[in-house]
């Protein structure tokens, strides 16, 4: 089996902003990730089930199904998949709520490249631990 | 604090008109505030002391000030370590453009630093003309909005303190609008209206993408900009024990804004003018 440290991670990003997805995709690809995109929480839940990503990066304010509801469903159906919240709605209340629900990190928009890199490192560690 | 409060103060006081401000705002990006100006701003030297020094360049000024014993090595190092904000860049543009000399700048620095309430609040209050119940909510928002334009779009702006009345022919060109609701313990819908050229310029600066038309990416970029600013405002409100939620961003075209407690603010930037719309409920 390929070493987790070297293998390409499959990351699902869910955000209704086309610009955000475009920028984030480019950064994740630089970090040796394969990217799948969802425009809302409903698509994120569907793609989580279909694609079995190694990690999910989830916005909160999205149409159809928001990020909080999507986080809840993803945690129920795929509890092993690490979820990172990436949102503008980073009030202390939202931060605590999502971390209690099982998100491994919360990144406030606007994000920096370093924050994304650290989040991917966290996901990679989780994946490595689960694969042992 | 990134905002160009000196420029806002001078516009509020009628010492510069919005038309005079625009070319100066365009100059700011290239301005590297020089040590003599910084020494004046930090009150290390006054305008009279600067008259006797070589102020043509930072290097010559430093040597001259040291030789004459007007500045110490520590003071000079402190000046070199200063991170010049938009106010100093703007002051340098005023100086270089011959609009003000050191003496006039010294007076204006002193006056605007004492300005109460702060220049953004004054501009919002004046533009609101007593029609808004909670001008502080709008002024706090505009402070963050102006800082965000500098921080994320490298675009310093000033608010026109005159109430903005939409001209009859305003929608004869395409006008693009985005908005987003903040609701909960505070209720505010914030958004903008801009003609095509200004909308594209703002979207291109935020996205750092080349843009020639108002397409999906341009609209999305401005929606995302508001989403980020409004998220930061929600965090600011949370610090005042006000819990709020963000709605989904919206956009439209050529809709005259309507909304309870509506305030239209004309914003002047180097790229042109546009309007910010603030209201208690959705305005388009």
XYZ file of N, CA and C in Angstrom, chain B residues 49-172:
372
model
N 11.048 72.694 12.738
C 12.320 71.961 12.777
C 12.623 71.361 11.406
N 11.601 70.895 10.720
C 11.809 70.278 9.401
C 12.317 71.290 8.378
N 11.973 72.569 8.578
C 12.408 73.610 7.633
C 13.932 73.685 7.542
N 14.600 73.399 8.656
C 16.057 73.506 8.682
C 16.776 72.224 8.289
N 16.014 71.235 7.832
C 16.630 69.940 7.511
C 16.466 69.608 6.030
N 17.334 68.701 5.573
C 17.235 68.221 4.197
C 16.127 67.163 4.153
N 14.972 67.531 3.611
C 13.842 66.606 3.626
C 13.602 65.971 2.264
N 14.549 66.126 1.352
C 14.338 65.610 -0.008
C 14.285 64.088 -0.043
N 15.084 63.423 0.793
C 15.047 61.960 0.816
C 15.226 61.479 2.247
N 14.766 60.252 2.514
C 14.842 59.705 3.875
C 16.284 59.589 4.339
N 17.177 59.143 3.431
C 18.585 58.936 3.780
C 19.251 60.236 4.201
N 19.132 61.256 3.364
C 19.753 62.549 3.667
C 19.146 63.166 4.921
N 17.839 62.992 5.059
C 17.151 63.542 6.230
C 17.698 62.922 7.513
N 17.852 61.602 7.506
C 18.352 60.898 8.694
C 19.720 61.410 9.107
N 20.630 61.489 8.119
C 22.002 61.959 8.411
C 21.968 63.381 8.962
N 21.217 64.229 8.283
C 21.134 65.644 8.660
C 20.561 65.806 10.075
N 19.483 65.054 10.359
C 18.827 65.175 11.674
C 19.746 64.679 12.787
N 20.523 63.631 12.493
C 21.474 63.111 13.491
C 22.579 64.126 13.750
N 23.138 64.647 12.644
C 24.248 65.614 12.763
C 23.826 66.840 13.563
N 22.604 67.284 13.336
C 22.141 68.497 14.023
C 21.581 68.191 15.414
N 21.611 66.920 15.787
C 21.149 66.541 17.122
C 19.648 66.668 17.313
N 18.905 66.654 16.225
C 17.443 66.788 16.358
C 16.760 65.434 16.562
N 17.419 64.375 16.108
C 16.905 63.025 16.343
C 18.030 62.153 16.885
N 17.665 61.201 17.749
C 18.658 60.253 18.246
C 18.658 59.026 17.332
N 19.684 58.170 17.505
C 19.719 56.914 16.737
C 18.471 56.088 17.016
N 18.060 56.051 18.291
C 16.873 55.262 18.656
C 15.625 55.774 17.938
N 15.497 57.103 17.907
C 14.323 57.683 17.231
C 14.336 57.362 15.730
N 15.537 57.439 15.167
C 15.651 57.155 13.741
C 15.294 55.693 13.448
N 15.766 54.813 14.323
C 15.430 53.391 14.148
C 13.934 53.172 14.283
N 13.328 53.884 15.224
C 11.877 53.763 15.420
C 11.137 54.189 14.145
N 11.622 55.264 13.529
C 10.992 55.726 12.283
C 11.129 54.674 11.185
N 12.311 54.060 11.098
C 12.541 53.036 10.075
C 11.643 51.819 10.298
N 11.307 51.556 11.561
C 10.490 50.371 11.876
C 8.999 50.627 11.694
N 8.606 51.880 11.531
C 7.184 52.215 11.412
C 6.559 51.539 10.202
N 5.367 51.009 10.386
C 4.612 50.445 9.267
C 3.648 51.532 8.800
N 3.945 52.184 7.680
C 3.088 53.295 7.278
C 1.700 52.826 6.839
N 0.689 53.428 7.388
C -0.681 53.097 7.009
C -1.151 54.017 5.889
N -2.438 53.892 5.598
C -3.014 54.653 4.481
C -2.985 56.155 4.740
N -3.121 56.543 6.009
C -3.128 57.969 6.324
C -1.783 58.602 5.957
N -0.693 57.915 6.300
C 0.625 58.462 5.961
C 0.858 58.465 4.448
N 0.396 57.414 3.782
C 0.537 57.390 2.311
C -0.228 58.569 1.701
N -1.420 58.799 2.241
C -2.234 59.896 1.721
C -1.555 61.234 2.003
N -1.012 61.367 3.195
C -0.321 62.617 3.542
C 0.877 62.837 2.616
N 1.592 61.764 2.294
C 2.738 61.881 1.382
C 2.260 62.329 -0.010
N 1.090 61.807 -0.418
C 0.533 62.219 -1.719
C 0.172 63.704 -1.694
N -0.371 64.168 -0.580
C -0.698 65.602 -0.441
C 0.568 66.451 -0.526
N 1.606 65.969 0.136
C 2.888 66.682 0.168
C 3.527 66.700 -1.225
N 3.616 65.538 -1.832
C 4.271 65.434 -3.147
C 3.500 66.191 -4.223
N 2.171 66.211 -4.073
C 1.347 66.898 -5.070
C 1.276 68.399 -4.835
N 1.967 68.879 -3.794
C 1.971 70.309 -3.500
C 0.652 70.810 -2.942
N -0.217 69.882 -2.473
C -1.506 70.302 -1.921
C -1.351 70.866 -0.514
N -0.376 70.353 0.213
C -0.125 70.858 1.582
C 1.362 70.823 1.859
N 1.825 71.712 2.749
C 3.223 71.656 3.183
C 3.260 71.058 4.599
N 4.478 70.948 5.149
C 4.607 70.324 6.479
C 3.798 71.065 7.543
N 3.769 72.383 7.439
C 3.044 73.175 8.436
C 1.549 72.872 8.402
N 1.000 72.831 7.182
C -0.440 72.536 7.057
C -0.743 71.112 7.507
N 0.148 70.183 7.144
C -0.073 68.792 7.555
C -0.024 68.644 9.075
N 0.891 69.366 9.690
C 0.983 69.304 11.161
C -0.355 69.719 11.784
N -0.935 70.803 11.261
C -2.229 71.262 11.797
C -3.318 70.223 11.541
N -3.322 69.659 10.329
C -4.386 68.690 10.000
C -4.242 67.394 10.787
N -2.999 66.926 10.982
C -2.794 65.722 11.808
C -3.387 65.957 13.200
N -3.054 67.118 13.768
C -3.517 67.416 15.135
C -5.036 67.492 15.173
N -5.623 68.117 14.158
C -7.081 68.298 14.157
C -7.810 66.964 13.963
N -7.332 66.136 13.010
C -8.093 64.915 12.732
C -7.929 63.886 13.837
N -6.757 63.922 14.520
C -6.574 62.977 15.637
C -7.512 63.311 16.802
N -7.887 64.589 16.887
C -8.801 64.993 17.973
C -10.259 64.897 17.536
N -10.486 64.614 16.236
C -11.861 64.639 15.713
C -12.739 63.673 16.498
N -13.845 64.149 16.966
C -14.768 63.314 17.719
C -16.197 63.640 17.280
N -17.006 62.695 16.883
C -16.645 61.296 16.727
C -15.662 61.113 15.577
N -15.209 59.862 15.361
C -14.179 59.654 14.348
C -14.747 59.986 12.957
N -13.845 60.234 12.000
C -14.312 60.737 10.699
C -15.295 59.820 9.959
N -15.160 58.495 10.140
C -16.103 57.589 9.466
C -17.494 57.762 10.073
N -17.533 57.785 11.396
C -18.815 57.967 12.082
C -19.444 59.304 11.652
N -18.617 60.360 11.605
C -19.140 61.681 11.221
C -19.738 61.655 9.817
N -19.022 60.975 8.888
C -19.506 60.922 7.499
C -20.829 60.170 7.417
N -20.906 59.044 8.125
C -22.146 58.240 8.102
C -23.288 59.032 8.728
N -23.005 59.676 9.847
C -24.043 60.433 10.550
C -24.556 61.588 9.676
N -23.607 62.240 9.001
C -24.005 63.372 8.151
C -24.833 62.888 6.961
N -24.381 61.791 6.338
C -25.117 61.255 5.184
C -26.492 60.735 5.608
N -26.592 60.237 6.838
C -27.870 59.702 7.332
C -28.874 60.812 7.604
N -28.373 62.000 7.834
C -29.219 63.195 8.033
C -30.347 62.951 9.039
N -30.038 62.247 10.126
C -31.026 62.043 11.190
C -32.118 61.038 10.882
N -32.015 60.341 9.751
C -33.085 59.426 9.342
C -32.874 57.987 9.823
N -31.708 57.700 10.418
C -31.383 56.322 10.815
C -31.397 56.214 12.338
N -32.100 55.178 12.860
C -32.253 55.044 14.317
C -30.926 54.703 15.014
N -30.107 53.852 14.361
C -28.882 53.378 15.010
C -27.675 53.624 14.090
N -27.268 54.897 13.959
C -26.154 55.181 13.050
C -24.848 54.500 13.464
N -24.715 54.170 14.757
C -23.485 53.528 15.223
C -23.307 52.150 14.579
N -24.420 51.416 14.433
C -24.361 50.088 13.796
C -23.824 50.225 12.376
N -24.307 51.239 11.662
C -23.887 51.448 10.271
C -22.436 51.986 10.218
N -22.107 52.869 11.157
C -20.753 53.448 11.152
C -19.707 52.385 11.480
N -20.020 51.521 12.437
C -19.084 50.430 12.773
C -18.893 49.535 11.554
N -20.002 49.270 10.868
C -19.914 48.431 9.670
C -19.033 49.101 8.612
N -19.244 50.391 8.411
C -18.485 51.096 7.373
C -16.996 51.169 7.703
N -16.669 51.257 8.992
C -15.252 51.246 9.386
C -14.610 49.931 8.950
N -15.303 48.831 9.244
C -14.785 47.517 8.849
C -14.759 47.379 7.327
N -15.796 47.881 6.680
C -15.877 47.795 5.212
C -14.708 48.535 4.560
N -14.425 49.735 5.070
C -13.320 50.523 4.496
C -11.973 49.854 4.763
N -11.812 49.324 5.959
C -10.571 48.593 6.267
C -10.427 47.384 5.345
N -11.547 46.719 5.074
C -11.515 45.518 4.225
C -11.190 45.868 2.781
N -11.677 47.014 2.317
C -11.334 47.435 0.950
C -9.829 47.653 0.821
N -9.232 48.203 1.872
C -7.775 48.395 1.853
C -7.074 47.041 1.986
N -7.536 46.248 2.954
C -6.858 44.988 3.251
C -6.972 43.949 2.153
N -8.154 43.835 1.541
C -8.380 42.744 0.577
C -8.338 43.206 -0.878
N -8.596 44.487 -1.125
C -8.633 44.974 -2.511
C -7.582 46.057 -2.767
N -6.819 46.401 -1.737
C -5.824 47.489 -1.861
C -6.470 48.743 -2.441
N -7.654 49.047 -1.926
C -8.431 50.152 -2.465
C -8.888 51.090 -1.347
N -8.099 52.127 -1.060
C -8.573 53.101 -0.067
C -9.730 53.923 -0.631
N -10.672 54.242 0.213
C -11.856 54.978 -0.237
C -12.218 56.066 0.766
N -13.068 56.966 0.328
C -13.706 57.881 1.276
C -15.222 57.834 1.059
N -15.941 58.086 2.139
C -17.402 58.163 2.070
C -17.771 59.607 1.777
N -18.657 59.800 0.818
C -19.173 61.150 0.582
C -20.145 61.483 1.708
N -19.855 62.520 2.490
C -20.739 62.800 3.623
C -22.087 63.413 3.225
N -22.214 63.782 1.958
C -23.505 64.328 1.510
C -24.480 63.167 1.277
N -25.749 63.321 1.680
C -26.723 62.254 1.411
C -26.744 61.920 -0.075
N -26.746 60.639 -0.409
C -26.707 60.214 -1.812
C -28.137 59.996 -2.312
N -28.499 60.779 -3.277
C -29.813 60.615 -3.924
C -29.544 60.041 -5.311
N -30.203 58.927 -5.613
C -29.946 58.265 -6.899
C -30.440 59.163 -8.035
N -29.548 59.521 -8.959
C -29.980 60.381 -10.075
C -30.995 59.649 -10.966
N -31.817 60.425 -11.664
C -32.866 59.822 -12.507
C -32.307 58.886 -13.568
N -31.142 59.237 -14.105
C -30.590 58.413 -15.196
C -29.611 57.357 -14.690
N -29.596 57.110 -13.378
C -28.591 56.211 -12.790
C -28.631 54.813 -13.410
N -29.845 54.315 -13.675
C -29.974 52.946 -14.181
C -29.989 52.881 -15.708
N -29.628 54.002 -16.360
C -29.585 53.972 -17.829
C -28.390 53.121 -18.292
